[in-house]
Short mmCIF file of C-alpha atoms in Angstrom, two decimals:
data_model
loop_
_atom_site.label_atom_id
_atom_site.label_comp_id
_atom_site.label_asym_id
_atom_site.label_seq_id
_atom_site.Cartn_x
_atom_site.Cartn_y
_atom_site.Cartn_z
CA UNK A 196 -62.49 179.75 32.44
CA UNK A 197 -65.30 177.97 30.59
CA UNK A 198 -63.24 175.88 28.85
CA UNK A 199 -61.44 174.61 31.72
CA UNK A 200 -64.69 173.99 33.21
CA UNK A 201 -66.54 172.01 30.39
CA UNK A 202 -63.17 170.02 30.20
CA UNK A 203 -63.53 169.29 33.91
CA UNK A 204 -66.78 168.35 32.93
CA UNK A 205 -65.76 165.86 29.82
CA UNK A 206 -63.35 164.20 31.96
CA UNK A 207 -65.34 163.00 34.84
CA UNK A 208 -68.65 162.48 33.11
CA UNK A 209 -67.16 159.00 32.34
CA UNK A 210 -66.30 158.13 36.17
CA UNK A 211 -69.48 159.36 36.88
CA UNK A 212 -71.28 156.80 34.50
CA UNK A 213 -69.05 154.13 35.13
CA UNK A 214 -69.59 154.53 38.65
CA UNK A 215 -73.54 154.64 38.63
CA UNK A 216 -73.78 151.99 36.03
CA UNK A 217 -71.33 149.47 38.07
CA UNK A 218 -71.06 150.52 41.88
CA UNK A 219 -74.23 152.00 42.57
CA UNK A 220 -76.57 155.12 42.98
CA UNK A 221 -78.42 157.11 46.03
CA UNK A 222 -82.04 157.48 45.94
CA UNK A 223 -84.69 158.78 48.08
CA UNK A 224 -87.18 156.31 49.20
CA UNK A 225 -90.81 156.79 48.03
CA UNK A 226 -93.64 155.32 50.11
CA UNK A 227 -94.37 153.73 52.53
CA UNK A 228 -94.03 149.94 52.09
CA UNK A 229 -90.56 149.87 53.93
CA UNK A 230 -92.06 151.64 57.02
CA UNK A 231 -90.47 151.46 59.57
CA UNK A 232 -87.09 149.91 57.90
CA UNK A 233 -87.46 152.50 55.40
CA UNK A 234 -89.23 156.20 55.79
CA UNK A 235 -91.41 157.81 52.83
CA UNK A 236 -89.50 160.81 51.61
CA UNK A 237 -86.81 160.71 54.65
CA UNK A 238 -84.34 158.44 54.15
CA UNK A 239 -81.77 158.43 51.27
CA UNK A 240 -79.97 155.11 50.99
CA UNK A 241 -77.41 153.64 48.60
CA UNK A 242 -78.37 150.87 45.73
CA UNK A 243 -75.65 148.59 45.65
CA UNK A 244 -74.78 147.00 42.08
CA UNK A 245 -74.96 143.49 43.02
CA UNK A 246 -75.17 140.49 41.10
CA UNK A 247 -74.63 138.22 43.50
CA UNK A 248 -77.67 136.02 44.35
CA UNK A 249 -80.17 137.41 46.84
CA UNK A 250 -80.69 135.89 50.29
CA UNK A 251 -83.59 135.51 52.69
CA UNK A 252 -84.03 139.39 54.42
CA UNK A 253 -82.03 141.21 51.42
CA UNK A 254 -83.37 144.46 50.97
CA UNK A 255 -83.57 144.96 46.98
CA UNK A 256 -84.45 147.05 44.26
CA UNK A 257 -86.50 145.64 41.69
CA UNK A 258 -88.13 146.74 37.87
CA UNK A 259 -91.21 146.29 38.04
CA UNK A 260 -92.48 143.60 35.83
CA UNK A 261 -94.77 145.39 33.29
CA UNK A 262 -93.55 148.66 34.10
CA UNK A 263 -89.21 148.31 33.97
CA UNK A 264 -89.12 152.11 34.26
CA UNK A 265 -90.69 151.54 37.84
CA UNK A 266 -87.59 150.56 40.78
CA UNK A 267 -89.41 149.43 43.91
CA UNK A 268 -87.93 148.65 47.08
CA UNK A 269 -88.57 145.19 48.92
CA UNK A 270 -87.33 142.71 51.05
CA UNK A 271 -86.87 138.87 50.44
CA UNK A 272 -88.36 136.63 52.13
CA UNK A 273 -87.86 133.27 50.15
CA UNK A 274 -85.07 132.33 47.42
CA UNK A 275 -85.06 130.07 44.75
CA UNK A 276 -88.88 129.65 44.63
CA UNK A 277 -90.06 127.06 41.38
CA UNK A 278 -89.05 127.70 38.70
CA UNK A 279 -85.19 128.45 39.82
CA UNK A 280 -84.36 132.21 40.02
CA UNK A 281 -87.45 133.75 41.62
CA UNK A 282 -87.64 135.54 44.44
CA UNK A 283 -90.77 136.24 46.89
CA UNK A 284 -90.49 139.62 48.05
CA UNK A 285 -93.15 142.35 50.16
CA UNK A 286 -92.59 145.24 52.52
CA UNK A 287 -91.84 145.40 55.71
CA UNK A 288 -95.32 147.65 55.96
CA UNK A 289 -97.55 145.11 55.55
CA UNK A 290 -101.14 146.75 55.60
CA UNK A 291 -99.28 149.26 53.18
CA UNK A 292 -97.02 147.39 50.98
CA UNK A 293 -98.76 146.88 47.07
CA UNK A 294 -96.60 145.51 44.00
CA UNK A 295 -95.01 142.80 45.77
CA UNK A 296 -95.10 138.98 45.33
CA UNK A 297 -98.42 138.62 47.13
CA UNK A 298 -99.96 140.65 44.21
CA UNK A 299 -97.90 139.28 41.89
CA UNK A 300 -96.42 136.60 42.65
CA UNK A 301 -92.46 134.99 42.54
CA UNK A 302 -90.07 138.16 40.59
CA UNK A 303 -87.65 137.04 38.53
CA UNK A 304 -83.77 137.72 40.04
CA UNK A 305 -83.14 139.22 36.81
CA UNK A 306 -85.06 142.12 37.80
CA UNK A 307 -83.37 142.97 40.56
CA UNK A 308 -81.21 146.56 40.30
CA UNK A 309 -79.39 146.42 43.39
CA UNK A 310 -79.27 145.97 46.91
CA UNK A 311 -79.62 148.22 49.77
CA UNK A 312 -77.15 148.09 52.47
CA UNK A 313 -76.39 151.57 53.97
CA UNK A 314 -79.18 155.16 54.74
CA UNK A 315 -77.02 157.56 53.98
CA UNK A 316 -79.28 160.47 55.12
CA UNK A 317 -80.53 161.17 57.59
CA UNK A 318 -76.85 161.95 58.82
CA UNK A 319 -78.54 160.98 62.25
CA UNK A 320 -79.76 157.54 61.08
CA UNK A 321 -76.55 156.93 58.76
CA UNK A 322 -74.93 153.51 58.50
CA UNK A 323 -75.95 149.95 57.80
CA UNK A 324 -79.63 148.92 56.74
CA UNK A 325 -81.25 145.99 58.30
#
């Protein structure tokens, strides 16, 4: 019995990598700089691995600069600020929103994670993210 299950275990560890480290991941969102897009400790949504390149009113997740370890959420607002390859990005919460480009200034699309598309809890708010 345990060794059937530890071999279970062996064999989709890989798919289960593979999947997070290419497709994507589910995460619960963490303050309130989204609000009302986006609810502190309510929704659940899914990080699309996406390299394409952002557009204007992309919701993304970024590393934060000096702190890669930190993911924040955001949303574009402008593309392709000078140099090439920055983004401007701030919450939809204004009043609320820190860590964003009007502390910061223009992120590098480099550091963007993923995209977020779709809530996927709460089961009554599921679907597309806009």
């Amino acid at each position: 019995m345990l060794s059937n299950l530890l071999s279970g275990i062996i064999t989709v560890t890989p798919f289960v990598l593979l999947f997070f480290n290419k497709v994507g991941f589910v995460a619960k969102v963490r303050g309130s700089s989204m609000s009302p897009t986006l609810e502190d400790r309510v929704d659940y949504v899914f990080v699309e691995r996406d390299n394409s390149p952002c557009k204007v009113d992309d919701i993304v997740v970024y590393s934060f600069p000096t702190n890669p370890s930190q993911l924040l959420v955001k949303r574009v607002k402008e593309v392709n600020i000078s140099p090439l390859g920055q983004i401007w990005i701030e919450g939809d919460n204004y009043r609320t929103s820190r860590l964003d480009s009007k502390d910061i200034g223009p992120v590098s699309e480099g550091l963007v994670v993923g995209k977020i598309r779709h809530r996927v809890w709460p089961l009554a708010k599921f679907g597309k993210v806009e």
